[in-house]
Amino acid sequence: MDSSGEALRTSQEDSNRILVLGNSEINGSDNSICTSKYTILNFFPKAIREQFRRVGNVYFLFIGFVMLIGTYTTAWESAASPFTTLGPLAFVISVSLVQEASADVARHRNDKKTNTHPCILLKCAEDLDKSDKKRVRDESVFNGKDIEISLDIHQRSEDESNLPLPKAYTTSVSIDVKNEKTKTVKLAFERVQRKDIYAGDIVLMKSRDMVPADIILLATSNQGGSAYIETSSIDGETNLKLRSSPQIPNDELNLLQQTETLEQAAKRLAGLTLLGYPSGVNAAENPLNNYRETEVEREESYRRISSKSSTFKGMFASSKRSMAYGGSINRKKSKDVDTETYVASLLSEPPNPNVNNYTGKLTLPPGKDGDPSITIPLNNDNILLRGAVLRNTEWAIGVACFTGDDTKLVLNSFTTPSKFSNLDKLMNKTVYVIFFVMIVLISLMAIGAVVTNSNRFDEFWYFGLNKNTTQVWPYLPDLPPPEWETTTDNFIQQFLLFLTLLSSFVPLSLYVTVEIVTFWMMYFINTDKDIYHPKTDTPALARSTIVTDLGRVSYIFSDKTGTLTRNVMRFKRCSVDGLAFGAPIEKKSPKATQEKEEEKSKEGDGNISSEAFHPLKQLLVGTVSIPSLET
């Protein structure tokens, strides 16, 4: 963290991440986030340290200790009681600590609200029932009922290894096979808190839901497995962005025009992940993957085989890929028979803050024995970033890739800074100047005191100064001799004495006044009805450390239309094939008064006939609009 506290969050992970779909990486990072600055244990040390970033607080603390030592020791004298300085200083710091605590409590509440927001995970029902802690099913999905499916048990002998089996990634995994090589698995949709999502979990999102983590899209309710997201909380853009699922081979899905129900998608994913095969092996570890040949090697192998035997060529002319690729695999698998059941895995780039790029690889289990696993490259079009909102999509399912502090949104955020207002900076500079002037005056006064006491020592008997300790008081000879001081204070003692005397050069009341004024400014801003948004029930939130800077704003820079203004597109006039639609546009005089301009603005499109624009309405609406599935 830099000195200002505004440091980008970084990830400790620098290598590619390998995830098996359906396997929760509980030992990894959870999905909780923390934007607060303090905890119960470190609040006082850190918050008090922040208070002494103000030079005035350091100054008065030093003066208080000088007064304390001068009052209760004989090292030097103090011109005032230490409590006249330390008392008001303690009050000022206490008020600031209360403001810091209240602001951080609000951060903790927001973090708790975010981390405990309900989310839905696709889990094996057996895991939920056998868990030691209470785990609940989400009643909004299938009324909390489980989904029962049948899956093949992939146990094959060497003689059976050449026989193709039904694909595990078809639309409906329920297979009516009348043999003993099937098993029944129940799936459940579990309701969990957002913080309990881990990398590898299968997450279900509904329309208008915020994406809880960085998620690789696997299935949606839309055609082709696409989804729309709104990323206004990430990049400020309100237009919808299209994201797509990886192009998973799915013959039956194509027959259904690439649409599927939530139940079909859950069944399909179960056949690919640990949800259906808890003892499955990472598909990336398939030994036949090492025998995969490139397209060039396949072509060369085919040409080499074709040139040696015309009979061979005629026999396999219709399946060049099968000869050059599948044949090579079949020669290998006769020695290394694979009896494992493979499940999908994800090879992902390490966590990084780049929100515009993503690279990864999804490895699916082979469609049949003797085939290598299916590898699908992933890019930025396949990932949903945390903070985005699912739109125009009834539901979407994906696998959590990055969670919590590893998400791109969090890695792009700054650690909560300790902001220092311009007023505090100005007061610090002023204190430096005043302190410099005070030091000069105190030095001159201390030098003058030392010189005067040295030159006129004998004349200052009324100060109790006398080198003859037996001499009685002048003019009072009947009284016994007093305890005369035979020496005077040196320069340092005189300096510290005058320092306590002139300590009010820096007004402590200034800091007290600033704290009180800041408190009431925050109160008035938070309760101002003119800056209250009733639709979202959102009042203005004043920041205690920078609220005093509002009066020092001179310029406002806005990045684009829509930040401080409204982007409203109004039809004025158009011409189609020589036919004009809309009222004529009047030329505005540069000397027109503001009242006249406002009057024209209020009139709006009143002169435009809706009937006149009707011929183009359906054409334009059908061209630029996207049908919304949201209610």
PDB file of C-alpha atoms in Angstrom, residues 19-222:
ATOM      1  CA  LEU A  19     -10.733 -26.301 -11.825  1.00  0.00           C
ATOM      2  CA  VAL A  20     -12.845 -29.455 -12.058  1.00  0.00           C
ATOM      3  CA  LEU A  21     -16.450 -28.493 -12.670  1.00  0.00           C
ATOM      4  CA  GLY A  22     -18.607 -29.297  -9.661  1.00  0.00           C
ATOM      5  CA  ASN A  23     -15.678 -29.470  -7.233  1.00  0.00           C
ATOM      6  CA  SER A  24     -15.774 -26.594  -4.738  1.00  0.00           C
ATOM      7  CA  GLU A  25     -12.289 -25.259  -4.045  1.00  0.00           C
ATOM      8  CA  ILE A  26     -13.008 -24.777  -0.338  1.00  0.00           C
ATOM      9  CA  ASN A  27      -9.321 -24.303   0.458  1.00  0.00           C
ATOM     10  CA  GLY A  28      -9.174 -21.411  -1.976  1.00  0.00           C
ATOM     11  CA  SER A  29     -10.589 -17.923  -1.735  1.00  0.00           C
ATOM     12  CA  ASP A  30     -14.209 -17.641  -0.678  1.00  0.00           C
ATOM     13  CA  ASN A  31     -16.530 -15.113  -2.280  1.00  0.00           C
ATOM     14  CA  SER A  32     -16.667 -12.585   0.536  1.00  0.00           C
ATOM     15  CA  ILE A  33     -15.429  -9.047   0.052  1.00  0.00           C
ATOM     16  CA  CYS A  34     -14.347  -6.453   2.585  1.00  0.00           C
ATOM     17  CA  THR A  35     -14.363  -2.723   1.908  1.00  0.00           C
ATOM     18  CA  SER A  36     -14.050  -1.632   5.542  1.00  0.00           C
ATOM     19  CA  LYS A  37     -10.866  -0.092   6.930  1.00  0.00           C
ATOM     20  CA  TYR A  38     -10.938  -1.240  10.526  1.00  0.00           C
ATOM     21  CA  THR A  39     -11.705  -4.170  12.764  1.00  0.00           C
ATOM     22  CA  ILE A  40     -12.481  -4.227  16.479  1.00  0.00           C
ATOM     23  CA  LEU A  41      -8.853  -5.045  17.267  1.00  0.00           C
ATOM     24  CA  ASN A  42      -7.076  -2.528  15.052  1.00  0.00           C
ATOM     25  CA  PHE A  43      -9.529   0.367  15.158  1.00  0.00           C
ATOM     26  CA  PHE A  44      -7.904   2.424  17.887  1.00  0.00           C
ATOM     27  CA  PRO A  45      -4.277   2.014  16.704  1.00  0.00           C
ATOM     28  CA  LYS A  46      -5.076   2.737  13.063  1.00  0.00           C
ATOM     29  CA  ALA A  47      -7.688   5.424  13.621  1.00  0.00           C
ATOM     30  CA  ILE A  48      -5.579   7.326  16.145  1.00  0.00           C
ATOM     31  CA  ARG A  49      -2.617   7.157  13.778  1.00  0.00           C
ATOM     32  CA  GLU A  50      -4.808   8.699  11.089  1.00  0.00           C
ATOM     33  CA  GLN A  51      -5.723  11.557  13.423  1.00  0.00           C
ATOM     34  CA  PHE A  52      -2.093  12.482  13.855  1.00  0.00           C
ATOM     35  CA  ARG A  53      -1.712  13.064  10.137  1.00  0.00           C
ATOM     36  CA  ARG A  54      -2.914  16.510  11.129  1.00  0.00           C
ATOM     37  CA  VAL A  55       0.070  18.589  12.109  1.00  0.00           C
ATOM     38  CA  GLY A  56      -2.032  20.513  14.622  1.00  0.00           C
ATOM     39  CA  ASN A  57      -2.802  17.370  16.605  1.00  0.00           C
ATOM     40  CA  VAL A  58       0.886  16.455  16.727  1.00  0.00           C
ATOM     41  CA  TYR A  59       1.734  20.000  17.825  1.00  0.00           C
ATOM     42  CA  PHE A  60      -0.757  20.094  20.697  1.00  0.00           C
ATOM     43  CA  LEU A  61       0.228  16.618  21.860  1.00  0.00           C
ATOM     44  CA  PHE A  62       3.853  17.766  22.033  1.00  0.00           C
ATOM     45  CA  ILE A  63       2.899  20.956  23.882  1.00  0.00           C
ATOM     46  CA  GLY A  64       0.811  18.923  26.324  1.00  0.00           C
ATOM     47  CA  PHE A  65       3.754  16.675  27.176  1.00  0.00           C
ATOM     48  CA  VAL A  66       6.038  19.712  27.615  1.00  0.00           C
ATOM     49  CA  MET A  67       3.516  21.201  30.018  1.00  0.00           C
ATOM     50  CA  LEU A  68       3.100  17.884  31.819  1.00  0.00           C
ATOM     51  CA  ILE A  69       6.828  17.496  32.439  1.00  0.00           C
ATOM     52  CA  GLY A  70       7.221  21.167  33.419  1.00  0.00           C
ATOM     53  CA  THR A  71       4.370  20.934  35.923  1.00  0.00           C
ATOM     54  CA  TYR A  72       5.308  17.699  37.719  1.00  0.00           C
ATOM     55  CA  THR A  73       9.130  17.833  37.520  1.00  0.00           C
ATOM     56  CA  THR A  74      11.876  20.397  38.139  1.00  0.00           C
ATOM     57  CA  ALA A  75      13.379  20.072  34.658  1.00  0.00           C
ATOM     58  CA  TRP A  76      11.758  23.315  33.581  1.00  0.00           C
ATOM     59  CA  GLU A  77       8.764  25.445  34.369  1.00  0.00           C
ATOM     60  CA  SER A  78       5.393  25.441  32.609  1.00  0.00           C
ATOM     61  CA  ALA A  79       3.319  28.548  32.143  1.00  0.00           C
ATOM     62  CA  ALA A  80       0.009  26.643  32.099  1.00  0.00           C
ATOM     63  CA  SER A  81      -1.585  23.429  33.247  1.00  0.00           C
ATOM     64  CA  PRO A  82      -1.215  20.504  30.780  1.00  0.00           C
ATOM     65  CA  PHE A  83      -4.937  19.758  30.970  1.00  0.00           C
ATOM     66  CA  THR A  84      -5.750  23.071  29.289  1.00  0.00           C
ATOM     67  CA  THR A  85      -4.210  21.568  26.130  1.00  0.00           C
ATOM     68  CA  LEU A  86      -4.607  17.801  26.471  1.00  0.00           C
ATOM     69  CA  GLY A  87      -8.278  18.047  27.451  1.00  0.00           C
ATOM     70  CA  PRO A  88      -9.494  19.886  24.311  1.00  0.00           C
ATOM     71  CA  LEU A  89      -7.166  17.740  22.194  1.00  0.00           C
ATOM     72  CA  ALA A  90      -8.769  14.577  23.552  1.00  0.00           C
ATOM     73  CA  PHE A  91     -12.205  16.016  22.736  1.00  0.00           C
ATOM     74  CA  VAL A  92     -11.244  16.831  19.132  1.00  0.00           C
ATOM     75  CA  ILE A  93      -9.746  13.378  18.547  1.00  0.00           C
ATOM     76  CA  SER A  94     -12.758  11.695  20.161  1.00  0.00           C
ATOM     77  CA  VAL A  95     -15.169  13.475  17.814  1.00  0.00           C
ATOM     78  CA  SER A  96     -13.056  12.440  14.819  1.00  0.00           C
ATOM     79  CA  LEU A  97     -12.920   8.838  16.042  1.00  0.00           C
ATOM     80  CA  VAL A  98     -16.703   8.747  16.379  1.00  0.00           C
ATOM     81  CA  GLN A  99     -17.053   9.949  12.780  1.00  0.00           C
ATOM     82  CA  GLU A 100     -14.532   7.353  11.540  1.00  0.00           C
ATOM     83  CA  ALA A 101     -16.279   4.601  13.479  1.00  0.00           C
ATOM     84  CA  SER A 102     -19.729   5.488  12.162  1.00  0.00           C
ATOM     85  CA  ALA A 103     -18.462   5.558   8.560  1.00  0.00           C
ATOM     86  CA  ASP A 104     -16.720   2.213   8.938  1.00  0.00           C
ATOM     87  CA  VAL A 105     -19.750   0.631  10.593  1.00  0.00           C
ATOM     88  CA  ALA A 106     -21.721   1.607   7.486  1.00  0.00           C
ATOM     89  CA  ARG A 107     -19.078  -0.133   5.349  1.00  0.00           C
ATOM     90  CA  HIS A 108     -19.336  -3.265   7.472  1.00  0.00           C
ATOM     91  CA  ARG A 109     -23.111  -3.255   7.061  1.00  0.00           C
ATOM     92  CA  ASN A 110     -22.837  -2.920   3.296  1.00  0.00           C
ATOM     93  CA  ASP A 111     -20.273  -5.740   3.203  1.00  0.00           C
ATOM     94  CA  LYS A 112     -22.549  -7.959   5.260  1.00  0.00           C
ATOM     95  CA  LYS A 113     -25.505  -7.185   3.020  1.00  0.00           C
ATOM     96  CA  THR A 114     -23.447  -8.017  -0.054  1.00  0.00           C
ATOM     97  CA  ASN A 115     -21.861 -11.175   1.355  1.00  0.00           C
ATOM     98  CA  THR A 116     -25.103 -12.622   2.717  1.00  0.00           C
ATOM     99  CA  HIS A 117     -27.206 -12.055  -0.398  1.00  0.00           C
ATOM    100  CA  PRO A 118     -28.897 -15.355  -1.376  1.00  0.00           C
ATOM    101  CA  CYS A 119     -27.576 -17.248  -4.396  1.00  0.00           C
ATOM    102  CA  ILE A 120     -28.406 -20.620  -5.953  1.00  0.00           C
ATOM    103  CA  LEU A 121     -25.957 -23.468  -6.576  1.00  0.00           C
ATOM    104  CA  LEU A 122     -26.519 -26.714  -8.452  1.00  0.00           C
ATOM    105  CA  LYS A 123     -25.473 -29.518  -6.089  1.00  0.00           C
ATOM    106  CA  CYS A 124     -25.802 -33.240  -5.667  1.00  0.00           C
ATOM    107  CA  ALA A 125     -28.816 -33.894  -3.424  1.00  0.00           C
ATOM    108  CA  GLU A 126     -26.938 -36.603  -1.576  1.00  0.00           C
ATOM    109  CA  ASP A 127     -24.277 -34.099  -0.481  1.00  0.00           C
ATOM    110  CA  LEU A 128     -26.936 -31.802   0.964  1.00  0.00           C
ATOM    111  CA  ASP A 129     -28.607 -34.606   2.916  1.00  0.00           C
ATOM    112  CA  LYS A 130     -25.352 -35.986   4.360  1.00  0.00           C
ATOM    113  CA  SER A 131     -23.919 -32.615   5.370  1.00  0.00           C
ATOM    114  CA  ASP A 132     -23.339 -31.953   9.073  1.00  0.00           C
ATOM    115  CA  LYS A 133     -24.598 -28.391   8.865  1.00  0.00           C
ATOM    116  CA  LYS A 134     -28.066 -27.388   7.782  1.00  0.00           C
ATOM    117  CA  ARG A 135     -28.295 -26.852   4.030  1.00  0.00           C
ATOM    118  CA  VAL A 136     -31.536 -25.779   2.408  1.00  0.00           C
ATOM    119  CA  ARG A 137     -32.970 -26.141  -1.066  1.00  0.00           C
ATOM    120  CA  ASP A 138     -34.176 -23.091  -2.929  1.00  0.00           C
ATOM    121  CA  GLU A 139     -37.953 -23.087  -3.077  1.00  0.00           C
ATOM    122  CA  SER A 140     -38.065 -20.797  -6.115  1.00  0.00           C
ATOM    123  CA  VAL A 141     -36.625 -23.516  -8.379  1.00  0.00           C
ATOM    124  CA  PHE A 142     -38.931 -26.487  -8.999  1.00  0.00           C
ATOM    125  CA  ASN A 143     -40.567 -25.739  -5.608  1.00  0.00           C
ATOM    126  CA  GLY A 144     -37.496 -27.104  -3.863  1.00  0.00           C
ATOM    127  CA  LYS A 145     -37.849 -30.552  -5.430  1.00  0.00           C
ATOM    128  CA  ASP A 146     -34.879 -32.599  -6.617  1.00  0.00           C
ATOM    129  CA  ILE A 147     -34.214 -33.599 -10.207  1.00  0.00           C
ATOM    130  CA  GLU A 148     -33.707 -37.317 -10.736  1.00  0.00           C
ATOM    131  CA  ILE A 149     -31.576 -38.432 -13.671  1.00  0.00           C
ATOM    132  CA  SER A 150     -30.009 -41.621 -14.958  1.00  0.00           C
ATOM    133  CA  LEU A 151     -26.380 -41.765 -15.995  1.00  0.00           C
ATOM    134  CA  ASP A 152     -24.196 -44.383 -17.596  1.00  0.00           C
ATOM    135  CA  ILE A 153     -21.584 -46.119 -15.457  1.00  0.00           C
ATOM    136  CA  HIS A 154     -18.483 -45.931 -17.624  1.00  0.00           C
ATOM    137  CA  GLN A 155     -16.891 -49.306 -16.873  1.00  0.00           C
ATOM    138  CA  ARG A 156     -15.582 -50.916 -20.003  1.00  0.00           C
ATOM    139  CA  SER A 157     -13.404 -53.905 -20.701  1.00  0.00           C
ATOM    140  CA  GLU A 158     -10.751 -54.126 -23.360  1.00  0.00           C
ATOM    141  CA  ASP A 159     -13.105 -55.914 -25.756  1.00  0.00           C
ATOM    142  CA  GLU A 160     -15.725 -53.181 -25.334  1.00  0.00           C
ATOM    143  CA  SER A 161     -13.353 -50.270 -25.700  1.00  0.00           C
ATOM    144  CA  ASN A 162     -14.075 -49.825 -29.406  1.00  0.00           C
ATOM    145  CA  LEU A 163     -17.845 -49.558 -28.903  1.00  0.00           C
ATOM    146  CA  PRO A 164     -19.205 -45.978 -28.846  1.00  0.00           C
ATOM    147  CA  LEU A 165     -21.424 -45.018 -25.928  1.00  0.00           C
ATOM    148  CA  PRO A 166     -24.151 -42.367 -25.808  1.00  0.00           C
ATOM    149  CA  LYS A 167     -22.720 -38.878 -25.400  1.00  0.00           C
ATOM    150  CA  ALA A 168     -22.746 -37.546 -21.858  1.00  0.00           C
ATOM    151  CA  TYR A 169     -23.390 -34.050 -23.022  1.00  0.00           C
ATOM    152  CA  THR A 170     -26.721 -34.537 -24.759  1.00  0.00           C
ATOM    153  CA  THR A 171     -29.708 -32.410 -23.866  1.00  0.00           C
ATOM    154  CA  SER A 172     -31.453 -34.907 -21.627  1.00  0.00           C
ATOM    155  CA  VAL A 173     -29.216 -37.118 -19.560  1.00  0.00           C
ATOM    156  CA  SER A 174     -32.098 -39.392 -18.617  1.00  0.00           C
ATOM    157  CA  ILE A 175     -31.248 -42.557 -20.559  1.00  0.00           C
ATOM    158  CA  ASP A 176     -33.592 -45.502 -20.734  1.00  0.00           C
ATOM    159  CA  VAL A 177     -31.051 -48.316 -20.876  1.00  0.00           C
ATOM    160  CA  LYS A 178     -32.292 -51.693 -19.772  1.00  0.00           C
ATOM    161  CA  ASN A 179     -29.059 -52.995 -18.272  1.00  0.00           C
ATOM    162  CA  GLU A 180     -27.124 -52.777 -15.058  1.00  0.00           C
ATOM    163  CA  LYS A 181     -24.708 -50.095 -16.231  1.00  0.00           C
ATOM    164  CA  THR A 182     -26.788 -47.091 -15.196  1.00  0.00           C
ATOM    165  CA  LYS A 183     -27.166 -45.241 -11.937  1.00  0.00           C
ATOM    166  CA  THR A 184     -29.640 -42.729 -10.590  1.00  0.00           C
ATOM    167  CA  VAL A 185     -28.458 -39.330  -9.378  1.00  0.00           C
ATOM    168  CA  LYS A 186     -30.525 -36.620  -7.757  1.00  0.00           C
ATOM    169  CA  LEU A 187     -29.705 -32.957  -8.262  1.00  0.00           C
ATOM    170  CA  ALA A 188     -30.811 -30.120  -5.997  1.00  0.00           C
ATOM    171  CA  PHE A 189     -30.678 -26.347  -6.207  1.00  0.00           C
ATOM    172  CA  GLU A 190     -29.191 -25.157  -2.918  1.00  0.00           C
ATOM    173  CA  ARG A 191     -29.711 -21.669  -1.525  1.00  0.00           C
ATOM    174  CA  VAL A 192     -26.487 -20.282  -0.109  1.00  0.00           C
ATOM    175  CA  GLN A 193     -25.109 -16.920   0.848  1.00  0.00           C
ATOM    176  CA  ARG A 194     -22.982 -15.148  -1.713  1.00  0.00           C
ATOM    177  CA  LYS A 195     -19.878 -15.457   0.432  1.00  0.00           C
ATOM    178  CA  ASP A 196     -20.177 -19.280   0.392  1.00  0.00           C
ATOM    179  CA  ILE A 197     -19.545 -19.580  -3.344  1.00  0.00           C
ATOM    180  CA  TYR A 198     -16.185 -21.125  -4.229  1.00  0.00           C
ATOM    181  CA  ALA A 199     -14.327 -21.618  -7.476  1.00  0.00           C
ATOM    182  CA  GLY A 200     -15.676 -24.696  -9.265  1.00  0.00           C
ATOM    183  CA  ASP A 201     -19.272 -24.293  -8.037  1.00  0.00           C
ATOM    184  CA  ILE A 202     -22.093 -24.460 -10.583  1.00  0.00           C
ATOM    185  CA  VAL A 203     -24.115 -21.255 -10.128  1.00  0.00           C
ATOM    186  CA  LEU A 204     -27.680 -20.507 -11.249  1.00  0.00           C
ATOM    187  CA  MET A 205     -28.594 -16.901 -11.973  1.00  0.00           C
ATOM    188  CA  LYS A 206     -31.981 -15.438 -12.829  1.00  0.00           C
ATOM    189  CA  SER A 207     -33.008 -12.325 -14.690  1.00  0.00           C
ATOM    190  CA  ARG A 208     -32.064  -9.082 -12.929  1.00  0.00           C
ATOM    191  CA  ASP A 209     -29.677 -10.949 -10.611  1.00  0.00           C
ATOM    192  CA  MET A 210     -26.217  -9.559 -10.056  1.00  0.00           C
ATOM    193  CA  VAL A 211     -23.497 -11.950 -11.160  1.00  0.00           C
ATOM    194  CA  PRO A 212     -22.046 -13.099  -7.790  1.00  0.00           C
ATOM    195  CA  ALA A 213     -18.554 -14.025  -9.048  1.00  0.00           C
ATOM    196  CA  ASP A 214     -16.548 -14.226 -12.260  1.00  0.00           C
ATOM    197  CA  ILE A 215     -18.431 -17.024 -14.001  1.00  0.00           C
ATOM    198  CA  ILE A 216     -17.851 -18.994 -17.190  1.00  0.00           C
ATOM    199  CA  LEU A 217     -21.212 -19.253 -18.938  1.00  0.00           C
ATOM    200  CA  LEU A 218     -22.351 -22.836 -19.625  1.00  0.00           C
ATOM    201  CA  ALA A 219     -26.073 -22.686 -20.415  1.00  0.00           C
ATOM    202  CA  THR A 220     -28.885 -20.147 -20.691  1.00  0.00           C
ATOM    203  CA  SER A 221     -32.553 -19.947 -21.530  1.00  0.00           C
ATOM    204  CA  ASN A 222     -31.846 -18.047 -24.741  1.00  0.00           C
TER     205      ASN A 222
END
